[in-house]
Coordinates of C-alpha atoms in Angstrom, one line a residue:
M1 CA 32.6 -17.0 -1.4
V2 CA 28.9 -17.2 -0.9
E3 CA 27.9 -18.7 2.5
A4 CA 27.5 -22.4 2.4
A5 CA 24.1 -22.3 4.1
F6 CA 22.8 -19.9 1.5
L7 CA 24.2 -21.9 -1.3
E8 CA 22.3 -24.9 0.0
H9 CA 19.1 -22.8 0.1
L10 CA 19.8 -21.7 -3.5
R11 CA 20.1 -25.3 -4.6
A12 CA 16.8 -26.1 -3.1
I13 CA 14.9 -23.3 -4.8
A14 CA 16.8 -23.4 -8.1
P15 CA 14.0 -25.2 -10.0
R16 CA 11.5 -22.6 -8.8
L17 CA 13.8 -19.8 -9.9
N18 CA 14.3 -21.3 -13.3
A19 CA 10.5 -21.7 -13.7
L20 CA 10.1 -18.0 -12.8
M21 CA 12.7 -16.9 -15.3
D22 CA 11.0 -19.0 -18.0
R23 CA 7.9 -16.7 -17.6
F24 CA 9.8 -13.3 -18.0
T25 CA 8.5 -13.1 -21.5
E26 CA 4.9 -12.8 -20.2
A27 CA 5.7 -9.6 -18.3
R28 CA 4.6 -6.2 -19.5
V29 CA 6.4 -3.2 -18.0
M30 CA 6.3 0.5 -18.4
V31 CA 9.5 2.5 -17.5
A32 CA 9.3 6.2 -16.7
G33 CA 12.8 7.5 -16.5
D34 CA 15.6 9.8 -17.4
L35 CA 16.7 8.5 -20.8
T36 CA 20.4 8.8 -21.4
L37 CA 22.7 7.8 -24.2
D38 CA 26.1 6.5 -23.2
E39 CA 28.8 7.1 -25.8
F40 CA 32.3 5.4 -25.7
L41 CA 34.9 6.9 -28.0
T42 CA 38.2 5.0 -28.1
G43 CA 41.4 5.6 -30.0
Q44 CA 45.2 5.0 -30.0
V45 CA 47.5 7.6 -28.6
E46 CA 49.6 9.0 -31.4
R47 CA 51.5 11.9 -29.8
L48 CA 51.2 15.1 -27.8
S49 CA 49.5 18.0 -29.5
R50 CA 51.5 21.0 -30.5
E51 CA 48.4 23.2 -29.8
A52 CA 48.1 22.3 -26.1
P53 CA 49.5 19.8 -23.6
V54 CA 47.0 17.1 -24.6
L55 CA 47.0 13.7 -26.2
I56 CA 46.1 13.2 -29.8
L57 CA 44.0 10.1 -30.4
R58 CA 43.5 8.3 -33.7
H59 CA 39.8 7.3 -33.5
E60 CA 39.1 3.6 -33.6
E61 CA 35.6 3.0 -32.4
T62 CA 32.4 4.7 -31.2
R63 CA 29.9 2.7 -29.2
Q64 CA 26.5 4.1 -28.3
I65 CA 24.3 2.2 -25.7
P66 CA 21.4 3.1 -23.5
G67 CA 22.3 4.6 -20.1
G68 CA 20.6 6.1 -17.1
G69 CA 16.9 5.2 -17.1
A70 CA 17.3 4.0 -20.7
N71 CA 19.5 1.2 -19.3
A72 CA 16.6 0.0 -17.1
V73 CA 14.4 -0.1 -20.2
Y74 CA 17.0 -2.0 -22.2
N75 CA 17.7 -4.5 -19.3
L76 CA 14.0 -5.4 -19.1
A77 CA 13.8 -5.9 -22.9
K78 CA 17.0 -8.0 -23.0
L79 CA 15.4 -10.2 -20.2
G80 CA 12.5 -10.8 -22.5
A81 CA 9.8 -8.4 -21.2
Q82 CA 7.4 -6.4 -23.3
V83 CA 8.5 -2.8 -22.5
K84 CA 7.0 0.7 -22.9
A85 CA 9.5 3.5 -22.5
V86 CA 8.3 6.8 -21.2
G87 CA 10.6 9.9 -21.1
L88 CA 12.1 12.8 -23.0
V89 CA 14.8 13.1 -25.7
G90 CA 16.0 16.2 -27.5
K91 CA 15.5 17.0 -31.1
D92 CA 19.0 15.8 -31.9
E93 CA 20.9 12.9 -33.3
Q94 CA 21.5 11.3 -29.9
G95 CA 17.7 11.1 -29.3
A96 CA 17.3 9.5 -32.7
V97 CA 20.0 7.0 -31.9
L98 CA 18.3 6.1 -28.6
R99 CA 15.0 5.6 -30.4
R100 CA 16.6 3.4 -33.0
I101 CA 18.3 1.2 -30.4
F102 CA 15.0 0.8 -28.6
E103 CA 13.0 0.0 -31.7
A104 CA 15.5 -2.6 -32.8
A105 CA 15.0 -4.3 -29.4
G106 CA 11.3 -4.3 -29.8
I107 CA 10.7 -1.6 -27.2
D108 CA 7.5 0.6 -27.5
T109 CA 8.7 4.2 -27.9
G110 CA 5.3 5.8 -28.1
G111 CA 5.8 7.3 -24.6
I112 CA 9.1 9.0 -25.6
L113 CA 8.4 12.7 -26.3
L114 CA 10.6 15.3 -28.0
D115 CA 11.8 18.2 -25.9
G116 CA 12.8 21.0 -28.2
D117 CA 14.4 23.1 -25.4
R118 CA 16.7 20.5 -23.9
P119 CA 19.3 18.1 -25.4
T120 CA 19.1 14.3 -25.0
V121 CA 21.2 13.6 -21.9
T122 CA 24.4 12.2 -23.3
K123 CA 27.6 11.1 -21.5
T124 CA 30.6 10.7 -23.8
R125 CA 33.6 8.8 -22.4
I126 CA 36.8 9.3 -24.3
S127 CA 39.4 6.6 -23.8
G128 CA 42.8 6.0 -25.3
H129 CA 45.6 3.4 -25.3
A130 CA 49.2 3.1 -26.5
R131 CA 50.2 0.1 -28.4
Q132 CA 49.8 -3.1 -26.4
S133 CA 48.5 -1.3 -23.4
V134 CA 45.3 -1.2 -21.5
T135 CA 42.6 1.3 -22.6
Q136 CA 42.0 4.0 -20.0
Q137 CA 39.4 6.7 -19.8
I138 CA 40.8 10.2 -20.3
V139 CA 37.8 12.5 -20.0
R140 CA 34.0 12.4 -19.9
V141 CA 31.8 15.0 -21.6
D142 CA 28.2 15.4 -20.5
R143 CA 25.5 17.1 -22.5
K144 CA 22.4 17.9 -20.5
S145 CA 20.3 20.8 -19.2
D146 CA 19.5 21.6 -15.6
A147 CA 16.3 23.4 -16.6
P148 CA 13.0 21.7 -15.8
A149 CA 11.0 20.1 -18.6
D150 CA 8.3 22.3 -20.0
P151 CA 5.1 21.9 -17.9
D152 CA 3.1 20.8 -20.9
L153 CA 5.5 18.0 -21.6
Q154 CA 5.3 16.9 -17.9
L155 CA 1.5 16.7 -18.2
A156 CA 1.7 14.9 -21.5
L157 CA 4.0 12.3 -20.0
A158 CA 1.7 11.9 -17.0
D159 CA -1.3 11.6 -19.3
Y160 CA 0.4 8.8 -21.4
I161 CA 1.2 6.9 -18.2
R162 CA -2.4 7.1 -17.0
Q163 CA -3.7 6.0 -20.4
H164 CA -1.5 2.9 -20.5
L165 CA -1.6 1.8 -16.8
N166 CA -4.1 -1.0 -17.6
T167 CA -1.8 -2.4 -20.3
V168 CA 1.2 -3.2 -18.1
D169 CA 1.9 -5.4 -15.1
A170 CA 4.2 -2.9 -13.4
V171 CA 5.6 0.6 -13.6
V172 CA 9.3 1.3 -12.9
C173 CA 10.4 4.8 -12.0
S174 CA 14.1 5.2 -12.9
D175 CA 15.1 8.6 -11.6
Y176 CA 18.6 9.9 -12.3
G177 CA 17.7 13.5 -11.4
D178 CA 17.4 14.8 -15.0
G179 CA 13.9 16.1 -14.6
V180 CA 11.6 13.5 -16.2
L181 CA 10.2 12.3 -12.8
S182 CA 8.3 15.5 -12.0
A183 CA 5.4 15.6 -9.6
P184 CA 2.7 15.0 -12.2
V185 CA 4.6 12.0 -13.7
I186 CA 5.2 10.5 -10.2
E187 CA 1.6 10.9 -9.3
A188 CA 0.5 9.0 -12.4
A189 CA 3.1 6.2 -12.0
L190 CA 2.0 5.7 -8.3
Q191 CA -1.5 4.8 -9.5
H192 CA -0.3 1.4 -10.5
S193 CA -0.6 -1.4 -7.9
L194 CA 3.0 -2.5 -8.6
C195 CA 5.4 0.5 -8.7
V196 CA 9.1 -0.1 -8.4
V197 CA 11.3 2.9 -7.7
D198 CA 15.0 3.4 -8.3
T199 CA 15.9 7.0 -7.4
Q200 CA 19.1 8.7 -6.3
I201 CA 17.5 11.5 -4.4
D202 CA 14.4 12.4 -2.3
L203 CA 12.8 9.0 -1.9
H204 CA 9.8 10.6 -0.1
R205 CA 8.6 12.0 -3.4
F206 CA 7.6 8.5 -4.4
A207 CA 5.8 7.7 -1.1
G208 CA 3.4 4.8 -1.4
A209 CA 5.3 2.9 -4.1
T210 CA 5.6 -0.8 -3.7
V211 CA 9.3 -1.3 -3.7
F212 CA 12.4 0.9 -3.4
T213 CA 15.9 -0.2 -4.4
P214 CA 18.4 2.3 -2.9
N215 CA 22.1 1.5 -2.7
L216 CA 23.9 2.0 0.5
P217 CA 25.0 5.7 0.0
E218 CA 21.4 6.6 -1.2
A219 CA 19.9 4.9 1.8
E220 CA 22.3 6.7 4.2
K221 CA 21.5 10.0 2.6
A222 CA 17.8 9.4 2.9
V223 CA 17.9 8.5 6.7
G224 CA 20.5 11.1 7.5
Y225 CA 23.0 8.8 9.3
G226 CA 25.7 6.3 8.5
I227 CA 24.3 2.7 8.4
T228 CA 27.2 0.4 8.8
G229 CA 29.7 2.6 10.5
G230 CA 33.3 1.3 10.4
D231 CA 32.2 -2.3 9.8
S232 CA 31.3 -3.0 6.3
R233 CA 30.4 -6.6 7.3
S234 CA 27.6 -5.5 9.6
T235 CA 24.7 -8.0 9.6
P236 CA 21.2 -7.0 8.8
S237 CA 19.9 -7.4 12.4
G238 CA 20.6 -5.7 15.7
N239 CA 22.3 -2.6 14.2
R240 CA 21.9 0.6 12.2
L241 CA 21.2 -1.3 9.0
A242 CA 18.0 -2.8 10.5
Q243 CA 17.1 0.6 11.9
A244 CA 17.6 2.2 8.5
G245 CA 15.4 -0.3 6.9
A246 CA 12.6 0.5 9.3
D247 CA 13.1 4.2 9.0
L248 CA 13.0 4.0 5.2
L249 CA 9.8 2.0 5.2
R250 CA 8.2 4.7 7.4
L251 CA 9.6 7.5 5.2
T252 CA 8.3 6.0 2.0
R253 CA 5.3 4.0 3.1
A254 CA 6.6 1.3 0.8
Q255 CA 5.7 -2.4 1.2
H256 CA 9.4 -3.4 0.7
M257 CA 12.8 -1.7 0.9
L258 CA 15.7 -3.4 -0.8
I259 CA 19.1 -1.9 0.1
T260 CA 21.8 -3.0 -2.2
R261 CA 25.2 -3.1 -0.5
G262 CA 27.8 -4.0 -3.2
E263 CA 30.1 -6.8 -2.2
E264 CA 28.1 -7.3 1.0
G265 CA 25.0 -8.3 -0.9
M266 CA 21.4 -7.0 -0.4
S267 CA 19.1 -6.5 2.6
L268 CA 15.3 -6.7 2.2
F269 CA 13.0 -5.1 4.7
S270 CA 9.2 -5.4 4.6
Q271 CA 6.3 -3.8 6.3
D272 CA 5.5 -7.1 8.1
G273 CA 8.7 -6.7 10.0
S274 CA 10.6 -9.4 8.2
Q275 CA 14.2 -9.0 7.2
H276 CA 16.2 -11.0 4.7
H277 CA 19.9 -10.8 3.7
V278 CA 21.1 -12.0 0.2
P279 CA 24.8 -12.4 0.0
A280 CA 26.7 -11.2 -3.1
F281 CA 27.0 -13.9 -5.7
N282 CA 30.2 -12.4 -7.2
R283 CA 32.8 -10.6 -5.2
T284 CA 36.0 -11.5 -7.1
D285 CA 35.2 -10.8 -10.8
V286 CA 33.8 -7.2 -10.4
F287 CA 35.2 -4.9 -13.1
D288 CA 32.5 -2.2 -13.3
V289 CA 29.3 -1.6 -11.2
T290 CA 28.0 1.0 -13.6
G291 CA 24.3 0.4 -14.3
A292 CA 24.2 -2.7 -12.0
G293 CA 21.3 -1.1 -10.1
D294 CA 19.2 -0.9 -13.3
T295 CA 19.8 -4.7 -13.8
V296 CA 18.7 -5.4 -10.2
V297 CA 15.5 -3.4 -10.8
A298 CA 14.8 -5.2 -14.1
A299 CA 15.1 -8.7 -12.8
L300 CA 13.4 -7.9 -9.4
T301 CA 10.4 -6.3 -11.2
L302 CA 10.0 -9.3 -13.6
G303 CA 10.2 -11.7 -10.7
L304 CA 7.5 -9.9 -8.8
I305 CA 5.3 -9.8 -12.0
V306 CA 5.5 -13.5 -12.6
G307 CA 4.8 -14.5 -9.0
A308 CA 8.1 -14.5 -7.1
T309 CA 8.1 -13.7 -3.4
P310 CA 9.9 -10.5 -2.6
V311 CA 12.9 -12.5 -1.4
E312 CA 12.9 -14.7 -4.5
A313 CA 12.7 -11.5 -6.6
A314 CA 15.7 -10.0 -4.7
I315 CA 17.7 -13.2 -5.4
L316 CA 16.9 -12.9 -9.1
G317 CA 18.0 -9.3 -9.1
N318 CA 21.2 -10.2 -7.3
L319 CA 21.9 -13.0 -9.8
A320 CA 21.5 -10.7 -12.8
A321 CA 23.7 -8.0 -11.2
S322 CA 26.4 -10.6 -10.5
I323 CA 26.7 -11.0 -14.3
V324 CA 26.8 -7.4 -15.5
V325 CA 29.4 -6.3 -13.0
R326 CA 31.9 -8.5 -14.9
Q327 CA 31.6 -6.2 -17.9
F328 CA 32.9 -2.7 -18.4
G329 CA 30.4 0.1 -18.8
T330 CA 26.6 -0.2 -18.8
A331 CA 25.6 -3.7 -19.7
T332 CA 22.7 -6.1 -19.9
T333 CA 22.2 -9.8 -19.3
S334 CA 19.8 -12.5 -20.5
V335 CA 17.7 -15.3 -19.0
A336 CA 20.1 -17.8 -20.5
E337 CA 23.1 -16.2 -18.8
M338 CA 21.2 -16.0 -15.5
K339 CA 20.3 -19.7 -15.7
A340 CA 24.0 -20.5 -16.4
A341 CA 25.1 -18.4 -13.4
L342 CA 22.5 -20.1 -11.2
R343 CA 23.7 -23.5 -12.4
S344 CA 27.3 -22.6 -11.5
L345 CA 26.3 -21.5 -8.0
V346 CA 24.2 -24.7 -7.4
E347 CA 27.1 -26.9 -8.5
A348 CA 29.3 -25.0 -6.0
S349 CA 27.0 -26.1 -3.2
K350 CA 27.4 -29.8 -3.9

């Protein structure tokens, strides 16, 4: 359960949060990121193959949804923002599918360039079930290249970002380590006054960004030591978590550092020395945390654009994430769902 004191605080600021969410449609965001297509193939197990000791599935359904940095793009669009996507896709069907999904959602794909040397990053999850049984993942097949993007493409992406900086209210860097966030691209993105960074590795590459949103393992890797030790319930003051927040701010020269801590909530550290802890809003109905970080970034960014304080923006990010973790696979939410979730929390405080 969420702490009673925080629920009371949430009840007091609920009208303000609702008003902020009503303005999400005003926000204009550019996302530079590693665009991924997530495929989910499901089928019913028929028998063992005679060719090899493997299952034979009768195909039932294939779902294709944005993943990786594309999930951040999609989350922003589903929350009502006007979004420009910047990244690379291959000259393949997966890249075409991703473009079609974006265009159907009203996302500007002018910044998505074709990479003839590398495939669209695609993660295919194959799952099966017997009759009247739960579907379970059997194997995942990844299509990607570890080769860096062509230098000309890197410069073209950076040039697109610079040309459109004045048309957006924020730039999000969604770095999954697949090569789009090269030095020229990062340099261009950092020229915006509101740059939000979600990266799995090497936070120092984005030094000077406004906000970083590492999860706990990413934060520990960046500072080089364990943050919470053996006590996962560590509070955000007087321990290594507070020290890590300060160290990360020095490392990145960021204005704010939001460390997401799963079921323990989020901890926000700022250059003015302030620290704030936001408890998890949903600890019991967590089915899949895949892509939840992208949802946090989306709601956080939109909050900052429309005038939320960093703490209010973190609360909005937490609220959005509490919804998508209830669903399997990468997922999105909406302002209507966020308002309903907030209403439920407020009612719990009465």
